Amino acid sequence: MATTPPPPATAAPDEATGHGHDHSHGILGERTELYFAIASGVFWTVGMLLSWLTDLPEPIGIGLFVAAILFGGYYATLEAYEGVTSGRFEIDFLMIVAAAGAAALGKWGEAALLLFLFSLGHALEHYAMARARKSISALAELAPATALLRDTSGGTREVDVEELVVGDTVVVKPNSKIPADGVVISGSSAVDQSAITGESVPVEKLAVPDVSQKYDLASLAAEHRTFAGTVNGSSVLEVRVLKPAKDSTLARLVTLVQEAEGQKSPTQQLTNKFERYYVPAVLILVGILLLAFLVLDETFGQSFYRAMAVLVAASPCALAISTPSAVLAGVARAAQKGVLVKGGRPLEDLGGLSAIAFDKTGTLTEGKPRLTTVLPAEGVSRRELLATAVAVEELSDHPLATAIVEGGMKELDTIERKATGLEALTARGIRAEYNGQTVHIGNRRLLREVTGQDVPEAINSQMTELETTGHTAMIVYAGDHYLGVISVMDVARDTAKPTLSALRELGIKRMIMLTGDNQRVADAVAQDIGITDPLGSLLPEDKVAAIKRLKQEEGRVAMIGDGVNDAPAMASSTVGVAMGAAGSDVALETADVALMADRLDNLPFAIGLSRAARRIIRQNLWISLGVVAILVPLTLLGIANLGPAVIAHEGSTMVVVLNALRLLAYK
């Protein structure tokens, strides 16, 4: 039917169907409308049964049907009045006119049946939409109302979360909700983040190593970062607040989802436009049919009856609700899995993709280098090569040095000696003193300078092999002999290969990788994980140009990135998808779809859900338009009268709502 249910207390009036009526809190609470519909049905049933089984005095029968009409028509009348006073003739108005016409004909039973089924359809629709919204509005209730603030004396006091300011320290007790987005400064615990990020497994949280440092939420590692509304595990945590309550990821999520509900999908815009012309056209047709007795050999009563039957048959209730109910159920189901879809347009567009472009660093790969290869030279032990490299690189703050130290220490546990006197050699490598020797770590050019000779063929070929597969390779040279080769690389995410394989099965033909890295690295990563078109050495403006070219070739292209440097390319694509949007403001703002938990493997789910939503929207349109197309000619020709028209018409509305609700169970 034409109206959507009242949104939760936190939401703005819903615009999904162009209505903003809120009759949620009637005399009997939220379900008043449903109770009224049931009461209408009871009075109608009693009236029908008594008139069939007994010689019921006519006034009593009419009284029962009038009671059914009053209960069934109460909300429809309110909404018809609101529509007419603001200059809109909507479906509720058509229904009231049809029921009044049937009553004027003395068809009290049909009038009561029409309003009973109409009000029941309304109530069921409101119930269905409320169910779809519940998983969304539940977000708003996730955040705790109060927090335990650590005060200057070292004690704690309870305050409202709204009072928390950036820099405050809050104490989070075991099994209680975390009140703010922030950084863990004391304690360690497993935190259930499923409500925000969709991660099914609790995430281990640890305190940051340096409490005095200033931290930024977007760049914090997952193990140090907390979100408001997530549930602490079995240990006490102390969290420094990095965002006030109104700016938390949770608060922004709620706002974005509410905005998404108001965004109409292409199909919805089409049906709304259709209704705008259709409803007045039906009213004009009914007006003409009322005058049919002037030219046909029939009474005014017969013309009037036919006009009312056509009015019921032609009301596009099912059409009005077919798309918004499916969009809302789809958005709600996605939110449960940690995928934020901003409205009907991206929900429909996702399912129509044939090509997807990925940013490489941080999307297909982990975004930070790892130690990947350790190749000792002849006569050198693996431990000696690693210990030397780690001791020297420990003195450097370069990201590649950090990767070597982290990777090496996993294998070594400890190193016996420290290196000293680090010296950076621009574009060549580094030099330091270790174990009584000068150690050089760097490229071939550095070693040619140090030794005055070309690098030995065995080492050169190892370097070449690593470089052709995208690794950054370095030679380690101590005193006067080669210790071997080590390499680092930004490795592919564990989920990248299975995700791309799942996308291929879904029929995504082209998977393009856009990266600023050189083409050799791009080709190596692409070959490893199954990318079809690797494009390397791209600047941000080149990525935008690549997306525009792909759109010309493919029609629809999604761009998936981390939302910061990829924002221009995302904005140019059909659907922009942000990775790890939890905590990243830019990603949430730019993207049409956000994978909250940084989980690439949620992408096939989102595309599958979109296709299911598109399928259900199409089915709903066929059902709703089909019923109108069959019923209108039948009632016009007098083959179907008011009773069957009422049942077929209202039945189709309920079918459409229940069909849309199937999306809530999408796996």
Coordinates of N, CA, C and O in Angstrom, one line a residue, residues 378-437:
E378 N 76.1 -19.4 0.2 CA 76.7 -20.7 0.5 C 77.6 -20.6 1.7 O 78.4 -19.6 1.9
G379 N 77.4 -21.5 2.7 CA 78.3 -21.5 3.9 C 77.8 -20.6 5.0 O 78.4 -20.5 6.0
V380 N 76.6 -19.9 4.8 CA 76.1 -19.0 5.8 C 74.8 -19.7 6.3 O 73.9 -20.2 5.6
S381 N 74.6 -19.6 7.7 CA 73.3 -20.2 8.2 C 72.2 -19.2 8.1 O 72.4 -18.0 8.0
R382 N 71.0 -19.7 8.0 CA 69.8 -18.8 8.0 C 69.7 -17.9 9.2 O 69.4 -16.7 9.1
R383 N 70.1 -18.4 10.4 CA 70.1 -17.6 11.6 C 71.1 -16.5 11.5 O 70.7 -15.3 11.9
E384 N 72.3 -16.7 11.0 CA 73.3 -15.7 10.9 C 72.8 -14.5 10.0 O 72.9 -13.3 10.3
L385 N 72.2 -14.9 8.9 CA 71.7 -13.9 7.9 C 70.6 -13.1 8.6 O 70.6 -11.8 8.5
L386 N 69.7 -13.8 9.2 CA 68.5 -13.1 9.8 C 69.0 -12.2 11.0 O 68.5 -11.0 11.1
A387 N 69.8 -12.7 11.9 CA 70.3 -12.0 13.0 C 71.0 -10.7 12.6 O 70.8 -9.6 13.2
T388 N 71.8 -10.8 11.6 CA 72.6 -9.6 11.1 C 71.6 -8.6 10.6 O 71.7 -7.4 10.9
A389 N 70.7 -9.0 9.7 CA 69.7 -8.1 9.1 C 68.8 -7.4 10.1 O 68.6 -6.2 10.1
V390 N 68.3 -8.2 11.1 CA 67.4 -7.7 12.1 C 68.2 -6.6 13.0 O 67.6 -5.6 13.3
A391 N 69.4 -7.0 13.4 CA 70.2 -6.1 14.3 C 70.4 -4.7 13.6 O 70.2 -3.7 14.2
V392 N 70.7 -4.7 12.3 CA 71.0 -3.5 11.6 C 69.7 -2.7 11.3 O 69.6 -1.5 11.6
E393 N 68.7 -3.4 10.8 CA 67.4 -2.8 10.5 C 66.7 -2.2 11.7 O 65.9 -1.3 11.6
E394 N 66.9 -2.8 12.9 CA 66.3 -2.3 14.1 C 66.6 -0.9 14.4 O 65.8 -0.2 15.0
L395 N 67.7 -0.4 13.8 CA 68.1 1.0 14.1 C 67.4 2.0 13.1 O 67.4 3.2 13.3
S396 N 66.7 1.4 12.1 CA 66.1 2.3 11.1 C 64.6 2.4 11.4 O 64.0 1.5 11.9
D397 N 64.0 3.5 11.0 CA 62.5 3.7 11.2 C 61.8 3.5 9.8 O 60.6 3.9 9.7
H398 N 62.5 3.0 8.8 CA 61.8 2.8 7.5 C 60.8 1.7 7.5 O 61.0 0.7 8.2
P399 N 59.6 1.8 6.8 CA 58.6 0.8 6.9 C 59.2 -0.6 6.5 O 58.8 -1.6 7.0
L400 N 60.1 -0.6 5.5 CA 60.7 -1.9 5.1 C 61.5 -2.5 6.2 O 61.6 -3.7 6.4
A401 N 62.2 -1.6 6.9 CA 63.0 -2.1 8.1 C 62.1 -2.7 9.2 O 62.4 -3.8 9.7
T402 N 61.0 -2.0 9.4 CA 60.1 -2.6 10.4 C 59.6 -3.9 10.0 O 59.5 -4.8 10.9
A403 N 59.3 -4.1 8.7 CA 58.8 -5.5 8.3 C 59.9 -6.5 8.5 O 59.6 -7.6 8.9
I404 N 61.2 -6.2 8.2 CA 62.3 -7.2 8.4 C 62.4 -7.5 9.8 O 62.5 -8.7 10.2
V405 N 62.4 -6.5 10.7 CA 62.5 -6.8 12.2 C 61.4 -7.6 12.7 O 61.6 -8.6 13.4
E406 N 60.1 -7.2 12.3 CA 59.0 -8.0 12.8 C 59.0 -9.5 12.4 O 58.8 -10.4 13.1
G407 N 59.3 -9.6 11.1 CA 59.3 -11.0 10.5 C 60.5 -11.8 11.1 O 60.3 -13.0 11.4
G408 N 61.6 -11.2 11.2 CA 62.8 -11.9 11.7 C 62.7 -12.3 13.1 O 63.1 -13.4 13.5
M409 N 62.1 -11.4 14.0 CA 62.0 -11.7 15.4 C 61.0 -12.8 15.7 O 61.1 -13.5 16.7
K410 N 60.0 -13.1 14.8 CA 59.1 -14.2 14.9 C 59.9 -15.5 14.9 O 59.6 -16.5 15.6
E411 N 61.0 -15.5 14.1 CA 61.8 -16.7 13.9 C 62.9 -16.8 15.0 O 63.2 -17.9 15.5
L412 N 63.5 -15.6 15.3 CA 64.7 -15.6 16.2 C 64.4 -15.6 17.7 O 65.2 -16.0 18.5
D413 N 63.3 -14.9 18.1 CA 62.9 -14.6 19.5 C 63.8 -13.6 20.1 O 63.4 -12.5 20.5
T414 N 65.1 -13.8 20.1 CA 66.1 -12.8 20.6 C 67.3 -12.7 19.6 O 67.6 -13.6 18.9
I415 N 68.0 -11.5 19.7 CA 69.3 -11.4 19.0 C 70.3 -11.1 20.1 O 70.1 -10.3 21.0
E416 N 71.5 -11.7 19.9 CA 72.5 -11.6 21.0 C 73.1 -10.3 21.1 O 73.4 -9.7 22.2
R417 N 73.4 -9.6 19.9 CA 74.2 -8.4 20.0 C 73.4 -7.2 19.3 O 72.5 -7.5 18.4
K418 N 73.7 -6.0 19.6 CA 73.0 -4.9 19.0 C 74.0 -4.3 18.0 O 75.2 -4.4 18.1
A419 N 73.4 -3.6 16.9 CA 74.2 -2.9 16.0 C 74.4 -1.5 16.4 O 73.6 -1.0 17.2
T420 N 75.4 -0.8 15.8 CA 75.6 0.7 16.2 C 75.9 1.4 14.9 O 76.2 0.9 13.9
G421 N 75.8 2.8 15.0 CA 76.3 3.7 14.0 C 75.6 3.5 12.6 O 76.2 3.4 11.6
L422 N 74.2 3.5 12.7 CA 73.5 3.4 11.4 C 73.7 4.6 10.5 O 73.7 5.8 11.0
E423 N 73.9 4.4 9.2 CA 74.1 5.4 8.2 C 73.2 5.1 7.0 O 73.3 4.0 6.5
A424 N 72.3 6.0 6.6 CA 71.4 5.8 5.5 C 72.2 6.3 4.2 O 72.8 7.4 4.2
L425 N 72.2 5.4 3.2 CA 72.9 5.8 1.9 C 71.8 6.0 0.9 O 71.2 5.0 0.4
T426 N 71.5 7.2 0.5 CA 70.4 7.6 -0.3 C 70.3 6.7 -1.6 O 71.3 6.6 -2.3
A427 N 69.1 6.2 -1.8 CA 68.8 5.4 -3.1 C 69.7 4.1 -3.2 O 69.7 3.5 -4.3
R428 N 70.4 3.8 -2.1 CA 71.2 2.6 -2.2 C 71.0 1.6 -1.1 O 70.9 0.4 -1.3
G429 N 70.8 2.1 0.1 CA 70.6 1.2 1.3 C 71.1 1.8 2.6 O 71.0 3.0 2.8
I430 N 71.6 0.9 3.5 CA 72.1 1.4 4.8 C 73.4 0.7 5.2 O 73.7 -0.4 4.6
R431 N 74.1 1.3 6.2 CA 75.4 0.7 6.7 C 75.4 0.9 8.2 O 74.9 1.9 8.7
A432 N 75.9 -0.1 8.9 CA 76.0 -0.1 10.3 C 77.1 -1.0 10.8 O 77.6 -1.8 10.0
E433 N 77.6 -0.9 12.1 CA 78.6 -1.8 12.7 C 77.9 -2.8 13.5 O 77.0 -2.5 14.3
Y434 N 78.3 -4.1 13.2 CA 77.6 -5.2 14.0 C 78.6 -6.3 14.1 O 79.3 -6.8 13.1
N435 N 78.8 -6.8 15.4 CA 79.6 -7.9 15.7 C 81.1 -7.7 15.1 O 81.7 -8.6 14.6
G436 N 81.6 -6.5 15.3 CA 83.0 -6.2 14.9 C 83.1 -6.0 13.4 O 84.3 -5.9 12.9
Q437 N 82.0 -6.0 12.6 CA 82.2 -5.8 11.1 C 81.3 -4.7 10.6 O 80.2 -4.4 11.3

